[in-house]
Amino acid sequence: MNVQALSFRSTHAFSALANDFLDKPEKFSAWLPLPFSEEGLRQAVLQRTAFSDEQREELVAVLHKQYASLPHRQLSDAHLQKLAANGVYTITTAHQPNLFTGPAYLIYKIAGTIALARDLEAKGLGKFVPVYWMGAEDHDFDELNHIYVFGKKVEWQTNQSGAVGRMLLNDVEEALQQLLEMLGNEGYAGELAALVRACYIPGITVAAATRSFVDQLFGVYGLVVVDGDDATLKRRFTAQMQLELTEKVSEGMVLAAASELEKAGYKAQIYPREINLFWLDAGQRERIVTTEGGYALANGSKKWTTAEMLQLLESKPECFSPNVVLRPLYQEHVLPNVAFIGGGAEVAYWNLLPKVFEKYQVPFPVVMLRTSAMVVDKGSANRQQKMGLDTLQLFEETEQLIRDFIAAHESGLFTLQAESTDIQAIFEALASRVEQVDPTLKAAVLAEAKKLHGSLEGLQARVIKAQKQKHETEVNQIRALKAKLFPENHLQERHDSFMNFYAWAGRDFIDTCVLEMNPLRKEFLVLS
C-alpha cells in the first residue's frame, strides 16, 4: 500500500488539545510526569522497577487461563512466555469489545502498540510485549453493538444487559449472517468472512470472541490480549478500591486537574464521581454511591453497611468494576507497563490522573497519541486524481471544496461583492443627504439598501447555482468522494470497519498498519 503522511494540525480534524499535545509538548509538562518522546520512554523503563516476580507470575498465570480456550495456543503461549521473563515491559492500548471490533481505529491503536514495541526493542531500550487491554466490563451496549461495512449498518439486538464482554453470542446469528452475506466469499473478503465465522461462535462470550478475532489478526506480531474482568487481577487491586470506597480521594484530585486543564483552554472529557467504582454482577453494572448508613447502588436495588461492603470487596473483588477514572490505575497496577497509547479523548483524561496515581503509588506511563489514518480505495483515488484534488483539500468542508473547485475551473466563483460595496456607499451618501432634510427618512433609505442587498445576494446565489450546474458531474463526484472518505461527516476511522479495507487489500492492510503506525512519528497517515 502507498502511504502519505500529514501533520494532525494540517487536517483541521482534531481538537486543540490533540494538536498541541503533538506540537507543543511543553504545555503538558505541568500535568504529565513523562514527555511523549523516546526520552520519556527511556525514563519510564528506568522508573518501572516495582513490578515483583510474584505479580509477574500471577499475571502470566491469569493470561494462560484466559487464553486456554483458543484453538491456536502455540503462538500465544510463546508470547506469554516472553512476558514471564523478568525485565520485560508492556506497551498498552485499551478499548471496549465492540461488535466485530467496531470502527477501524481499534485496529490502528493495536497496530501502533505493536509498532512501538518493535521499535523500542530495535533501539535497545529493553524487551517489550504489546498489550490490548480489553474493556470487557463496559456496559454501553448501544455504543458497542454495531459496525458499518460497505456503507451499511450491521447491528446486534439482544435482551441481555450488564457488562458487554460477559454477554453470550447466542442471539448474534442474525447480525453475523448479515455481515457474512455482505462480505461474500471472494478473495480477501471471503478469507475475512471465514475468520469472522470461526471466531464468533454461538455460546461463547463477546470477550472470548473478541480475543480470538484480535488474536487471529495480530497474534503473529506478538500481541497479548488482557481482560481486566478477572477476580485474580482485581484481588491485586483491592487495597486501592478500598481506599476509594473509604476515603473517596480521586474525585477532588481529578476535579482540580480538570479545572487547570480547562483554564488552559482544553476540554476535560471526564468528570469523576464521589466513588469511581461500579457494582458488577450478572446482568448489571451499576454505580456505587454513599448513603448515611454505608453504600448503595445508584438505582436503589442494593444497600450495604460499610462493614458489609468491605467484606464483599475482600471476598468478591470481581464484583467491583473501576470506572473511567480508576480503570487506567487498575491497568497500570497489574501490568509492567511503560506506555499507554490512546486517542485524543483518552489523552485528555489521562492528563487528569497523575495525582491519583501518585496517591495510590502506581507508576505513571508515557501517554501517547495514537496514529490516525484514512484509507483511500482505488476508485476514490482515481476520482481524486481526475478532479485534481490534493490530499489536504479532501479535509475541507464539502461545500467549500465545491466552491474552490468551481473557482479553479471558471474565471472565479461568481460574486457581486464589489457591486454590493459600491451600492452600500451610494446609499450611505444618500442617507446622509436625506437626513439633512428629514432625519426620520434615514431609516427608510437604509431599509431600501437592505432590500437591494438581499436581491443581489439572491442573484449571486442563482449565478453560482448555474456555475455548479455547468459542473454538475464534478460536483456530484466531489459529494460522493467526501461521503465515501468522511461517512456521515465523521473521520473515516471513527465510522467504518477495517473490513472495508481488508476486503480489497487483505493482510497487506494489517502489515502496513503495523509497519507505519508507530505513534512516535506523530503523523496522520493516508493509505491507498
JSON list of N, CA and C in Angstrom, two decimals, residues 310-340:
[
{"chain": "A", "resi": 310, "resn": "LEU", "atom": "N", "xyz": [-17.02, -3.70, 52.69]},
{"chain": "A", "resi": 310, "resn": "LEU", "atom": "CA", "xyz": [-15.59, -4.04, 52.75]},
{"chain": "A", "resi": 310, "resn": "LEU", "atom": "C", "xyz": [-15.38, -5.55, 52.79]},
{"chain": "A", "resi": 311, "resn": "GLN", "atom": "N", "xyz": [-16.31, -6.26, 53.41]},
{"chain": "A", "resi": 311, "resn": "GLN", "atom": "CA", "xyz": [-16.23, -7.72, 53.41]},
{"chain": "A", "resi": 311, "resn": "GLN", "atom": "C", "xyz": [-16.44, -8.28, 52.00]},
{"chain": "A", "resi": 312, "resn": "LEU", "atom": "N", "xyz": [-17.38, -7.68, 51.27]},
{"chain": "A", "resi": 312, "resn": "LEU", "atom": "CA", "xyz": [-17.61, -8.10, 49.88]},
{"chain": "A", "resi": 312, "resn": "LEU", "atom": "C", "xyz": [-16.38, -7.82, 49.02]},
{"chain": "A", "resi": 313, "resn": "LEU", "atom": "N", "xyz": [-15.76, -6.69, 49.25]},
{"chain": "A", "resi": 313, "resn": "LEU", "atom": "CA", "xyz": [-14.55, -6.36, 48.49]},
{"chain": "A", "resi": 313, "resn": "LEU", "atom": "C", "xyz": [-13.47, -7.41, 48.71]},
{"chain": "A", "resi": 314, "resn": "GLU", "atom": "N", "xyz": [-13.37, -7.89, 49.93]},
{"chain": "A", "resi": 314, "resn": "GLU", "atom": "CA", "xyz": [-12.38, -8.90, 50.26]},
{"chain": "A", "resi": 314, "resn": "GLU", "atom": "C", "xyz": [-12.73, -10.26, 49.67]},
{"chain": "A", "resi": 315, "resn": "SER", "atom": "N", "xyz": [-14.03, -10.62, 49.72]},
{"chain": "A", "resi": 315, "resn": "SER", "atom": "CA", "xyz": [-14.44, -11.97, 49.30]},
{"chain": "A", "resi": 315, "resn": "SER", "atom": "C", "xyz": [-14.80, -12.06, 47.82]},
{"chain": "A", "resi": 316, "resn": "LYS", "atom": "N", "xyz": [-15.27, -10.95, 47.24]},
{"chain": "A", "resi": 316, "resn": "LYS", "atom": "CA", "xyz": [-15.71, -10.96, 45.84]},
{"chain": "A", "resi": 316, "resn": "LYS", "atom": "C", "xyz": [-15.19, -9.74, 45.08]},
{"chain": "A", "resi": 317, "resn": "PRO", "atom": "N", "xyz": [-13.89, -9.60, 44.94]},
{"chain": "A", "resi": 317, "resn": "PRO", "atom": "CA", "xyz": [-13.35, -8.41, 44.25]},
{"chain": "A", "resi": 317, "resn": "PRO", "atom": "C", "xyz": [-13.83, -8.31, 42.80]},
{"chain": "A", "resi": 318, "resn": "GLU", "atom": "N", "xyz": [-14.20, -9.47, 42.21]},
{"chain": "A", "resi": 318, "resn": "GLU", "atom": "CA", "xyz": [-14.66, -9.44, 40.82]},
{"chain": "A", "resi": 318, "resn": "GLU", "atom": "C", "xyz": [-15.98, -8.69, 40.65]},
{"chain": "A", "resi": 319, "resn": "CYS", "atom": "N", "xyz": [-16.68, -8.41, 41.76]},
{"chain": "A", "resi": 319, "resn": "CYS", "atom": "CA", "xyz": [-17.94, -7.67, 41.70]},
{"chain": "A", "resi": 319, "resn": "CYS", "atom": "C", "xyz": [-17.74, -6.16, 41.70]},
{"chain": "A", "resi": 320, "resn": "PHE", "atom": "N", "xyz": [-16.51, -5.71, 41.76]},
{"chain": "A", "resi": 320, "resn": "PHE", "atom": "CA", "xyz": [-16.21, -4.28, 41.76]},
{"chain": "A", "resi": 320, "resn": "PHE", "atom": "C", "xyz": [-15.51, -3.92, 40.45]},
{"chain": "A", "resi": 321, "resn": "SER", "atom": "N", "xyz": [-16.03, -2.89, 39.80]},
{"chain": "A", "resi": 321, "resn": "SER", "atom": "CA", "xyz": [-15.55, -2.54, 38.46]},
{"chain": "A", "resi": 321, "resn": "SER", "atom": "C", "xyz": [-15.12, -1.08, 38.41]},
{"chain": "A", "resi": 322, "resn": "PRO", "atom": "N", "xyz": [-13.86, -0.80, 38.19]},
{"chain": "A", "resi": 322, "resn": "PRO", "atom": "CA", "xyz": [-13.39, 0.58, 38.10]},
{"chain": "A", "resi": 322, "resn": "PRO", "atom": "C", "xyz": [-14.05, 1.33, 36.94]},
{"chain": "A", "resi": 323, "resn": "ASN", "atom": "N", "xyz": [-14.38, 2.59, 37.16]},
{"chain": "A", "resi": 323, "resn": "ASN", "atom": "CA", "xyz": [-14.91, 3.40, 36.06]},
{"chain": "A", "resi": 323, "resn": "ASN", "atom": "C", "xyz": [-13.75, 4.05, 35.31]},
{"chain": "A", "resi": 324, "resn": "VAL", "atom": "N", "xyz": [-14.05, 5.03, 34.47]},
{"chain": "A", "resi": 324, "resn": "VAL", "atom": "CA", "xyz": [-13.04, 5.62, 33.59]},
{"chain": "A", "resi": 324, "resn": "VAL", "atom": "C", "xyz": [-11.92, 6.30, 34.36]},
{"chain": "A", "resi": 325, "resn": "VAL", "atom": "N", "xyz": [-12.18, 6.72, 35.60]},
{"chain": "A", "resi": 325, "resn": "VAL", "atom": "CA", "xyz": [-11.14, 7.35, 36.41]},
{"chain": "A", "resi": 325, "resn": "VAL", "atom": "C", "xyz": [-10.16, 6.32, 36.95]},
{"chain": "A", "resi": 326, "resn": "LEU", "atom": "N", "xyz": [-10.68, 5.19, 37.42]},
{"chain": "A", "resi": 326, "resn": "LEU", "atom": "CA", "xyz": [-9.82, 4.20, 38.06]},
{"chain": "A", "resi": 326, "resn": "LEU", "atom": "C", "xyz": [-9.36, 3.07, 37.15]},
{"chain": "A", "resi": 327, "resn": "ARG", "atom": "N", "xyz": [-10.02, 2.90, 35.99]},
{"chain": "A", "resi": 327, "resn": "ARG", "atom": "CA", "xyz": [-9.58, 1.82, 35.11]},
{"chain": "A", "resi": 327, "resn": "ARG", "atom": "C", "xyz": [-8.12, 1.97, 34.69]},
{"chain": "A", "resi": 328, "resn": "PRO", "atom": "N", "xyz": [-7.65, 3.17, 34.32]},
{"chain": "A", "resi": 328, "resn": "PRO", "atom": "CA", "xyz": [-6.22, 3.30, 33.99]},
{"chain": "A", "resi": 328, "resn": "PRO", "atom": "C", "xyz": [-5.32, 2.92, 35.16]},
{"chain": "A", "resi": 329, "resn": "LEU", "atom": "N", "xyz": [-5.72, 3.29, 36.37]},
{"chain": "A", "resi": 329, "resn": "LEU", "atom": "CA", "xyz": [-4.94, 2.94, 37.55]},
{"chain": "A", "resi": 329, "resn": "LEU", "atom": "C", "xyz": [-4.87, 1.43, 37.72]},
{"chain": "A", "resi": 330, "resn": "TYR", "atom": "N", "xyz": [-6.01, 0.77, 37.58]},
{"chain": "A", "resi": 330, "resn": "TYR", "atom": "CA", "xyz": [-6.08, -0.70, 37.68]},
{"chain": "A", "resi": 330, "resn": "TYR", "atom": "C", "xyz": [-5.18, -1.35, 36.63]},
{"chain": "A", "resi": 331, "resn": "GLN", "atom": "N", "xyz": [-5.30, -0.89, 35.41]},
{"chain": "A", "resi": 331, "resn": "GLN", "atom": "CA", "xyz": [-4.49, -1.43, 34.31]},
{"chain": "A", "resi": 331, "resn": "GLN", "atom": "C", "xyz": [-3.01, -1.31, 34.59]},
{"chain": "A", "resi": 332, "resn": "GLU", "atom": "N", "xyz": [-2.59, -0.14, 35.02]},
{"chain": "A", "resi": 332, "resn": "GLU", "atom": "CA", "xyz": [-1.16, 0.10, 35.25]},
{"chain": "A", "resi": 332, "resn": "GLU", "atom": "C", "xyz": [-0.65, -0.64, 36.49]},
{"chain": "A", "resi": 333, "resn": "HIS", "atom": "N", "xyz": [-1.55, -0.89, 37.43]},
{"chain": "A", "resi": 333, "resn": "HIS", "atom": "CA", "xyz": [-1.14, -1.59, 38.64]},
{"chain": "A", "resi": 333, "resn": "HIS", "atom": "C", "xyz": [-0.83, -3.06, 38.38]},
{"chain": "A", "resi": 334, "resn": "VAL", "atom": "N", "xyz": [-1.57, -3.67, 37.46]},
{"chain": "A", "resi": 334, "resn": "VAL", "atom": "CA", "xyz": [-1.41, -5.12, 37.25]},
{"chain": "A", "resi": 334, "resn": "VAL", "atom": "C", "xyz": [-0.53, -5.46, 36.06]},
{"chain": "A", "resi": 335, "resn": "LEU", "atom": "N", "xyz": [-0.04, -4.45, 35.34]},
{"chain": "A", "resi": 335, "resn": "LEU", "atom": "CA", "xyz": [0.86, -4.67, 34.21]},
{"chain": "A", "resi": 335, "resn": "LEU", "atom": "C", "xyz": [2.21, -4.00, 34.46]},
{"chain": "A", "resi": 336, "resn": "PRO", "atom": "N", "xyz": [3.29, -4.56, 33.91]},
{"chain": "A", "resi": 336, "resn": "PRO", "atom": "CA", "xyz": [4.60, -3.89, 33.97]},
{"chain": "A", "resi": 336, "resn": "PRO", "atom": "C", "xyz": [4.71, -2.89, 32.81]},
{"chain": "A", "resi": 337, "resn": "ASN", "atom": "N", "xyz": [3.86, -1.89, 32.84]},
{"chain": "A", "resi": 337, "resn": "ASN", "atom": "CA", "xyz": [3.65, -1.06, 31.66]},
{"chain": "A", "resi": 337, "resn": "ASN", "atom": "C", "xyz": [4.50, 0.22, 31.67]},
{"chain": "A", "resi": 338, "resn": "VAL", "atom": "N", "xyz": [4.93, 0.65, 30.49]},
{"chain": "A", "resi": 338, "resn": "VAL", "atom": "CA", "xyz": [5.71, 1.89, 30.40]},
{"chain": "A", "resi": 338, "resn": "VAL", "atom": "C", "xyz": [5.08, 2.93, 29.47]},
{"chain": "A", "resi": 339, "resn": "ALA", "atom": "N", "xyz": [4.12, 2.52, 28.64]},
{"chain": "A", "resi": 339, "resn": "ALA", "atom": "CA", "xyz": [3.50, 3.48, 27.73]},
{"chain": "A", "resi": 339, "resn": "ALA", "atom": "C", "xyz": [2.05, 3.11, 27.48]},
{"chain": "A", "resi": 340, "resn": "PHE", "atom": "N", "xyz": [1.19, 4.13, 27.40]},
{"chain": "A", "resi": 340, "resn": "PHE", "atom": "CA", "xyz": [-0.21, 3.93, 27.03]},
{"chain": "A", "resi": 340, "resn": "PHE", "atom": "C", "xyz": [-0.49, 4.72, 25.77]}
]
